[in-house]
Amino acid sequence: MSELSAVDRPNSYIGRSVPRPNAKRLLAGRGQYVDDLRLPRMVHVAFLRSPHAHARILAIDSTAAKAAPGVVRVVTGAEMAAVCTPWVGVLHHLKGLKSAPQHALAIDRACWQGEPVVAVVARTRAEAEDAVGLIEVAWEALPAAVDMEAALAAGTLVIHPELGDNLAFQREHVGGEPDSCFADPDGVVVQATFHTGRHTGVCLEGRAILADWNPAEGRLTAYHSNQAPHMMQTVFAKHLGLREGDVRVICRDVGGSYGIKVHVYPDEMATAALARMLARPVKFSADRIEGMVSDIHARDHRITARAAVTKDGTITAMEIDDLTGIGPYSVYPRTSAVEGNQVVNLCGGPYGLRGYKARTTVVFQNKTPTCQYRAVGHPIATAVTEGLVDLAAEAIGMDPAEIRRRNLLPDDGYPFRNLANLAFEGLSHHACLTKLLAMMDYEALKAERDALRAKGVYRGIGIASFIELTNPSPFMYGIGGARISAMDGATVRLDPDGSIAIASGVTEQGQGTEAMLAQIVAGAVGVDLSRVRVTTGDTETTPYGGGTWASRGAGIGGEAALQAGNALREQILVIAGAMLQAAPESLDVRGGAVVDRATGAERLALEELGRIVYFRGDTLPKDLPRELVATRHYTPKDYPFAFTNGAQASYLEVDVETGFVTLLKHWCVEDCGTVINPMLVDEQIRGGVVQGLGGALLEHCVYSPEGQLLTGSLADYLLPMAGEMPDIAVAHVETPTKESALGAKGAGEAGTAGAPAAVQNAINDALRPFGARVFAQPFTPARILTALGKI
Amino acid sequence: MKPAPFAYARAASLPEVFDLLDRHGESARLLAGGQSLVAALNLRLSSPGILLDINGVEALRGIGFADGVLRIGALTRHAELGADPLVARHAPLLARAVPHIAHAAIRTRGTIGGSLALADPAAELPACALALDATLVLASRGGERRVAAVDFFQGLYQTALRGDEVLAAVEIASRAGQACTLQELARRHGDYAIVGLAAQAGPPGAGVALAWFGVGGTPLRTPRAEAALVAGDLAGAQAALAGEIDPPADLHGPPALRHHLARVLLGRAAAALKGH
Ligand SMILES: Cc1cc2nc3c(=O)[nH]c(=O)nc-3n(C[C@H](O)[C@H](O)[C@H](O)COP(=O)(O)OP(=O)(O)OC[C@H]3O[C@@H](n4cnc5c(N)ncnc54)[C@H](O)[C@@H]3O)c2cc1C
């Protein structure tokens, strides 16, 4: 028998769909979300938000509000600025990125509809809202820069005059020889203009924070619905004039995040500052209506793009010109230039090109700020790339699957650095595509589509290959000067009863981080899963870390946990060896007991070992180390990012009379390396696909020309609902990363990355008999009917 | 958001409702299923001084059939409407409308009286009332008055209800055996329609009522399209719509979208009525 790998131990839980340890607690209503917490002397804050996209604040009269029942304090921007300093969302490595100082409360000017302007603290949220209604603000409405297409035009208002213009960031990248590819007289050039509608990630639990300042200790404690407690510790400290060590951030249960809860929000900063001002606990819980105008938005892009293809089906070059509007400020501290930057990085990613040229132009506008939302830039880049690939296939009369087969990077061609300068350690595009086509029975599906077409039923098949950036190294944020950790730690401890406690720097927002950690450690140490407890989300009690975002939880936090679990096992075996007078190498820990490695015979239960070490240490050799705690950290070092890949397909029907799209089936094959918990990974993929489908068909933050959000509630901002969702079949190819012993790459964003492209291509396949095409998301009935020339 | 403060009273009988309406006048709002009103309160779109809960008023409940007329109490929940055998027999159009209304939880609470009194122009039941030539029974301390559906819906969220009145019931002459169809297009199941059509045929040889929702400020009939349809001229009926509906532009699209979809729905309704 070959030697077992580090993750393939006899009692390993890796690769098993075990239930998550926190599921029962949450289902039983015993979760502790921020809004469930009640502290003595706690008060609530509500915000008066700007009703205008852009307006000067001439005067604020809060006399009536201050006298209203239950009101504790009314605070304006100027008063707030004395306690909380402003921030600027730039990173050094995004060269030229500029932004203006942003305050927790607008001082003399509000720059988007929904920007917080006045904070009212009262005994209850209802009283605070009542009092907000009594505040009189004298506004002077200003012209607003709303349309991103006009942001840089002469005559458009410059939102921050001190910045000179509305250009936040621009980057152009050229790789290989795009010009000669496009000039090739034997080639065909296809082009299109794509729009990805502005949308937002709607978390089941809205943003929330309960901040408490204890003047006796000089400490701030923030219970925060957030993904990155250590990042917030830094941010609160910096802007409230504290030392990092005097801030504790606790993220207990978090009801969804999708990147929404990894940014700095003025209302949350104001809440922390108010706790300090009042020296008592202050709670802010964003309701859905204010969430729609204050949670970050994303994906507001217009991309003109073209591709060159030879007549025999070799895609030689792509050229991308991206424009995106990010609202009036680059969001702190991750910045709002990352999404456009990702579009430049990711377009054409699955393919071996000879020429690549991409540019992003990131502009300010008077709308809700945008920033990183699940799959940052990927759904945009994939829709553009895969849209171009399908156009190329159509132009030369080739099957869409076949053109991908001919152009996808070969599975044996790694490591590889592409023209966008991305380094790939090992991808499996062909294996994924082959598996996808087999799963969907591609040839039979095409035959069915064609047979139905003859009967006037218009169905389409759309395929999309994609890459996904996961496990980011310090090259993502740290290099740009942000105190956002790329490293994560895990501490694993054996208690006297033989149970294991884990504390990890990565965090849980519903995706199953804690299940993943428990599985890894239970296997590494050698105990039953039920004996493992997990703590995450507390800057005071967990090792330092980045938290969970950018599909890094399992790949980085999981590897740290594996190393810590292995280390603890080794420590246990040293002690057990002394107790049993055996060589530690001849022993192992399995099923909660020290066993003989060769025979598996039980030698010593862990509780017995624990009893002796903790209570009868006098019976052990004096110089025996007795450490039953191990901490390990992990940072990816070989590659800036662990890229993953996959392929998706959509099968749908377009009602060509009404423009309505019915999703019939969706498939996703992806390669996240080692699959730790298949059920959790599959549900990550499905959830991600649904978010992608939402963006493709339904979700859209629509603004009036004056900059008023017209889709301000869930009656108008259409989320995908179960009834409209197709069955989603998921399968995997596993190419573990060699950088870590665990081999896990990320899986959280793959579904979202590819789904819109697959739908776009399927709709255009269905519309092909009419020569109609759509490239503007969401693909609404009106847009499809327009493409069909019916309206 | 939290609602602005309000008082609450629960009435056990109609006279009690009238007393409370007298006492509180303009500041009172009736609370039926609460599925529209409570949302409006929470959004602070509406801030009445007092809610008068009519859910305990027995006289507003129940579905009965007598002398060829189906009587549906105002407190009949959407879910009850969809499951009731008398409704299925005498006004099947209503039963067909129910699955299109919102979602199960909302259908369990929402009432026909609330839906008609609210008069949302995109809602199914007001258009059905119009297509069925329903009579609305309005009760006040002075007694009952009966208003034809066509006179009841007066404008955007405007009805013939006076401040001292309660919508008590809906009366419909039996449509047993007559063809009907409900067609609607909504982006997601349960959403208010972009365009909807409640079509009710009369006895053989008689006309057909086309009542549209989602195309204007009120549910509305299109008599010229009806006439063309009865004459067997579907294309003429579709063409006539252009002059009979004047839909707004909104988030779904330009007016042309609804004009187009209305023509499509009319075609589908005609086919469904024929196939009856
Ligand atoms: C998410 C969601 C989706 C929905 N989708 C749809 C849909 O697709 N189609 C649809 O038709 N509806 C839809 N609705 C609305 C739902 O059907 C409501 O229940 C209905 O419109 C109002 O009925 P109610 O009993 O809840 O009335 P309430 O909300 O209690 O009251 C509504 C109004 O009517 C008045 N009122 C109520 N009863 C009487 C009475 N007997 N006499 C006089 N005035 C009265 C109230 O004072 C109030 O002004 C939806 C609601 C929600 C929350």
CSV table of N, CA, C and O in Angstrom, one decimal, chain A residues 377-424:
chain,number,residue,atom,x,y,z
A,377,GLY,N,-15.6,41.0,-10.8
A,377,GLY,CA,-15.1,41.1,-12.2
A,377,GLY,C,-15.3,39.9,-13.0
A,377,GLY,O,-15.3,40.0,-14.3
A,378,HIS,N,-15.3,38.7,-12.4
A,378,HIS,CA,-15.4,37.5,-13.2
A,378,HIS,C,-16.6,37.4,-14.1
A,378,HIS,O,-16.5,37.0,-15.2
A,379,PRO,N,-17.8,37.6,-13.5
A,379,PRO,CA,-19.0,37.4,-14.4
A,379,PRO,C,-19.0,38.4,-15.6
A,379,PRO,O,-19.5,38.0,-16.7
A,380,ILE,N,-18.3,39.5,-15.4
A,380,ILE,CA,-18.2,40.5,-16.5
A,380,ILE,C,-17.3,40.0,-17.5
A,380,ILE,O,-17.6,39.9,-18.7
A,381,ALA,N,-16.1,39.6,-17.0
A,381,ALA,CA,-15.0,39.1,-18.0
A,381,ALA,C,-15.5,37.9,-18.7
A,381,ALA,O,-15.2,37.7,-19.9
A,382,THR,N,-16.2,37.0,-18.0
A,382,THR,CA,-16.6,35.8,-18.6
A,382,THR,C,-17.7,36.0,-19.6
A,382,THR,O,-17.7,35.4,-20.7
A,383,ALA,N,-18.6,36.9,-19.3
A,383,ALA,CA,-19.7,37.2,-20.3
A,383,ALA,C,-19.1,37.8,-21.6
A,383,ALA,O,-19.5,37.5,-22.7
A,384,VAL,N,-18.1,38.7,-21.4
A,384,VAL,CA,-17.4,39.3,-22.6
A,384,VAL,C,-16.7,38.2,-23.4
A,384,VAL,O,-16.8,38.1,-24.6
A,385,THR,N,-15.8,37.5,-22.7
A,385,THR,CA,-15.0,36.5,-23.3
A,385,THR,C,-15.8,35.5,-24.0
A,385,THR,O,-15.6,35.2,-25.2
A,386,GLU,N,-16.8,34.9,-23.3
A,386,GLU,CA,-17.5,33.8,-23.9
A,386,GLU,C,-18.5,34.3,-24.9
A,386,GLU,O,-18.9,33.6,-25.8
A,387,GLY,N,-19.0,35.5,-24.8
A,387,GLY,CA,-19.8,36.1,-25.8
A,387,GLY,C,-19.0,36.2,-27.1
A,387,GLY,O,-19.5,35.9,-28.2
A,388,LEU,N,-17.7,36.7,-27.0
A,388,LEU,CA,-16.9,36.8,-28.2
A,388,LEU,C,-16.6,35.4,-28.8
A,388,LEU,O,-16.6,35.3,-30.0
A,389,VAL,N,-16.4,34.5,-27.9
A,389,VAL,CA,-16.1,33.1,-28.4
A,389,VAL,C,-17.3,32.6,-29.2
A,389,VAL,O,-17.1,32.0,-30.3
A,390,ASP,N,-18.5,32.8,-28.7
A,390,ASP,CA,-19.6,32.3,-29.5
A,390,ASP,C,-19.8,33.1,-30.8
A,390,ASP,O,-20.2,32.5,-31.8
A,391,LEU,N,-19.5,34.4,-30.7
A,391,LEU,CA,-19.6,35.2,-32.0
A,391,LEU,C,-18.6,34.7,-33.0
A,391,LEU,O,-18.9,34.6,-34.2
A,392,ALA,N,-17.4,34.4,-32.5
A,392,ALA,CA,-16.4,33.8,-33.4
A,392,ALA,C,-16.8,32.5,-34.0
A,392,ALA,O,-16.7,32.3,-35.2
A,393,ALA,N,-17.4,31.6,-33.2
A,393,ALA,CA,-17.8,30.3,-33.7
A,393,ALA,C,-18.9,30.5,-34.7
A,393,ALA,O,-18.8,29.9,-35.8
A,394,GLU,N,-19.8,31.4,-34.5
A,394,GLU,CA,-20.9,31.7,-35.5
A,394,GLU,C,-20.3,32.2,-36.8
A,394,GLU,O,-20.7,31.8,-37.8
A,395,ALA,N,-19.3,33.1,-36.6
A,395,ALA,CA,-18.8,33.8,-37.8
A,395,ALA,C,-18.1,32.8,-38.7
A,395,ALA,O,-18.1,33.0,-39.9
A,396,ILE,N,-17.5,31.8,-38.2
A,396,ILE,CA,-16.8,30.8,-39.0
A,396,ILE,C,-17.6,29.5,-39.2
A,396,ILE,O,-17.0,28.6,-39.7
A,397,GLY,N,-18.8,29.5,-38.6
A,397,GLY,CA,-19.6,28.3,-38.8
A,397,GLY,C,-19.1,27.1,-38.0
A,397,GLY,O,-19.1,26.0,-38.5
A,398,MET,N,-18.6,27.3,-36.8
A,398,MET,CA,-18.1,26.2,-36.0
A,398,MET,C,-19.0,26.0,-34.8
A,398,MET,O,-19.6,26.9,-34.3
A,399,ASP,N,-19.1,24.8,-34.3
A,399,ASP,CA,-19.8,24.5,-33.1
A,399,ASP,C,-19.2,25.1,-31.9
A,399,ASP,O,-18.0,25.1,-31.8
A,400,PRO,N,-20.0,25.7,-31.0
A,400,PRO,CA,-19.4,26.4,-29.9
A,400,PRO,C,-18.6,25.5,-29.0
A,400,PRO,O,-17.6,26.0,-28.4
A,401,ALA,N,-18.9,24.3,-28.9
A,401,ALA,CA,-18.1,23.4,-28.1
A,401,ALA,C,-16.7,23.1,-28.8
A,401,ALA,O,-15.7,23.1,-28.1
A,402,GLU,N,-16.8,23.0,-30.1
A,402,GLU,CA,-15.6,22.7,-30.8
A,402,GLU,C,-14.6,23.8,-30.8
A,402,GLU,O,-13.4,23.6,-30.6
A,403,ILE,N,-15.1,25.1,-30.9
A,403,ILE,CA,-14.2,26.2,-30.9
A,403,ILE,C,-13.5,26.3,-29.6
A,403,ILE,O,-12.3,26.7,-29.5
A,404,ARG,N,-14.2,25.9,-28.5
A,404,ARG,CA,-13.6,25.9,-27.2
A,404,ARG,C,-12.5,24.8,-27.1
A,404,ARG,O,-11.4,25.1,-26.6
A,405,ARG,N,-12.9,23.7,-27.6
A,405,ARG,CA,-11.9,22.6,-27.6
A,405,ARG,C,-10.6,23.0,-28.2
A,405,ARG,O,-9.5,22.7,-27.8
A,406,ARG,N,-10.7,23.7,-29.3
A,406,ARG,CA,-9.5,24.1,-30.1
A,406,ARG,C,-8.7,25.2,-29.4
A,406,ARG,O,-7.6,25.4,-29.8
A,407,ASN,N,-9.3,26.0,-28.6
A,407,ASN,CA,-8.7,27.2,-28.1
A,407,ASN,C,-8.4,27.2,-26.6
A,407,ASN,O,-7.5,28.0,-26.1
A,408,LEU,N,-9.0,26.3,-25.8
A,408,LEU,CA,-8.8,26.3,-24.4
A,408,LEU,C,-7.3,25.9,-24.1
A,408,LEU,O,-6.8,25.1,-24.8
A,409,LEU,N,-6.7,26.5,-23.1
A,409,LEU,CA,-5.4,26.1,-22.7
A,409,LEU,C,-5.3,24.6,-22.5
A,409,LEU,O,-6.2,24.0,-21.9
A,410,PRO,N,-4.3,23.9,-23.0
A,410,PRO,CA,-4.2,22.4,-22.8
A,410,PRO,C,-4.0,22.0,-21.4
A,410,PRO,O,-3.3,22.7,-20.7
A,411,ASP,N,-4.6,20.9,-21.0
A,411,ASP,CA,-4.5,20.5,-19.6
A,411,ASP,C,-3.1,20.1,-19.2
A,411,ASP,O,-2.8,20.1,-18.0
A,412,ASP,N,-2.3,19.8,-20.2
A,412,ASP,CA,-0.9,19.4,-19.8
A,412,ASP,C,0.1,20.6,-20.0
A,412,ASP,O,1.3,20.3,-20.1
A,413,GLY,N,-0.4,21.7,-20.2
A,413,GLY,CA,0.5,22.9,-20.5
A,413,GLY,C,0.8,23.8,-19.3
A,413,GLY,O,1.1,24.9,-19.5
A,414,TYR,N,0.8,23.2,-18.1
A,414,TYR,CA,1.1,24.1,-17.0
A,414,TYR,C,2.4,23.7,-16.3
A,414,TYR,O,2.8,22.6,-16.4
A,415,PRO,N,3.0,24.6,-15.5
A,415,PRO,CA,2.5,26.0,-15.3
A,415,PRO,C,2.6,26.9,-16.5
A,415,PRO,O,3.4,26.6,-17.4
A,416,PHE,N,1.7,27.9,-16.5
A,416,PHE,CA,1.6,28.7,-17.7
A,416,PHE,C,1.3,30.2,-17.3
A,416,PHE,O,0.6,30.4,-16.3
A,417,ARG,N,2.0,31.1,-18.0
A,417,ARG,CA,1.7,32.5,-17.7
A,417,ARG,C,1.0,33.1,-18.9
A,417,ARG,O,1.6,32.9,-20.0
A,418,ASN,N,-0.1,33.7,-18.8
A,418,ASN,CA,-0.8,34.1,-20.0
A,418,ASN,C,-0.5,35.6,-20.3
A,418,ASN,O,0.3,36.2,-19.6
A,419,LEU,N,-1.1,36.1,-21.4
A,419,LEU,CA,-0.8,37.4,-21.9
A,419,LEU,C,-1.2,38.5,-20.9
A,419,LEU,O,-0.8,39.6,-21.0
A,420,ALA,N,-2.2,38.2,-20.0
A,420,ALA,CA,-2.6,39.2,-19.0
A,420,ALA,C,-1.6,39.1,-17.8
A,420,ALA,O,-1.9,39.8,-16.8
A,421,ASN,N,-0.6,38.3,-17.9
A,421,ASN,CA,0.4,38.1,-16.8
A,421,ASN,C,-0.2,37.3,-15.6
A,421,ASN,O,0.3,37.4,-14.5
A,422,LEU,N,-1.2,36.5,-15.9
A,422,LEU,CA,-1.7,35.6,-14.8
A,422,LEU,C,-0.9,34.3,-14.8
A,422,LEU,O,-0.7,33.7,-15.9
A,423,ALA,N,-0.5,33.8,-13.7
A,423,ALA,CA,0.3,32.6,-13.6
A,423,ALA,C,-0.7,31.5,-13.1
A,423,ALA,O,-1.3,31.6,-12.1
A,424,PHE,N,-0.7,30.4,-14.0
A,424,PHE,CA,-1.6,29.3,-13.7
A,424,PHE,C,-0.8,28.1,-13.2
A,424,PHE,O,0.1,27.7,-14.0
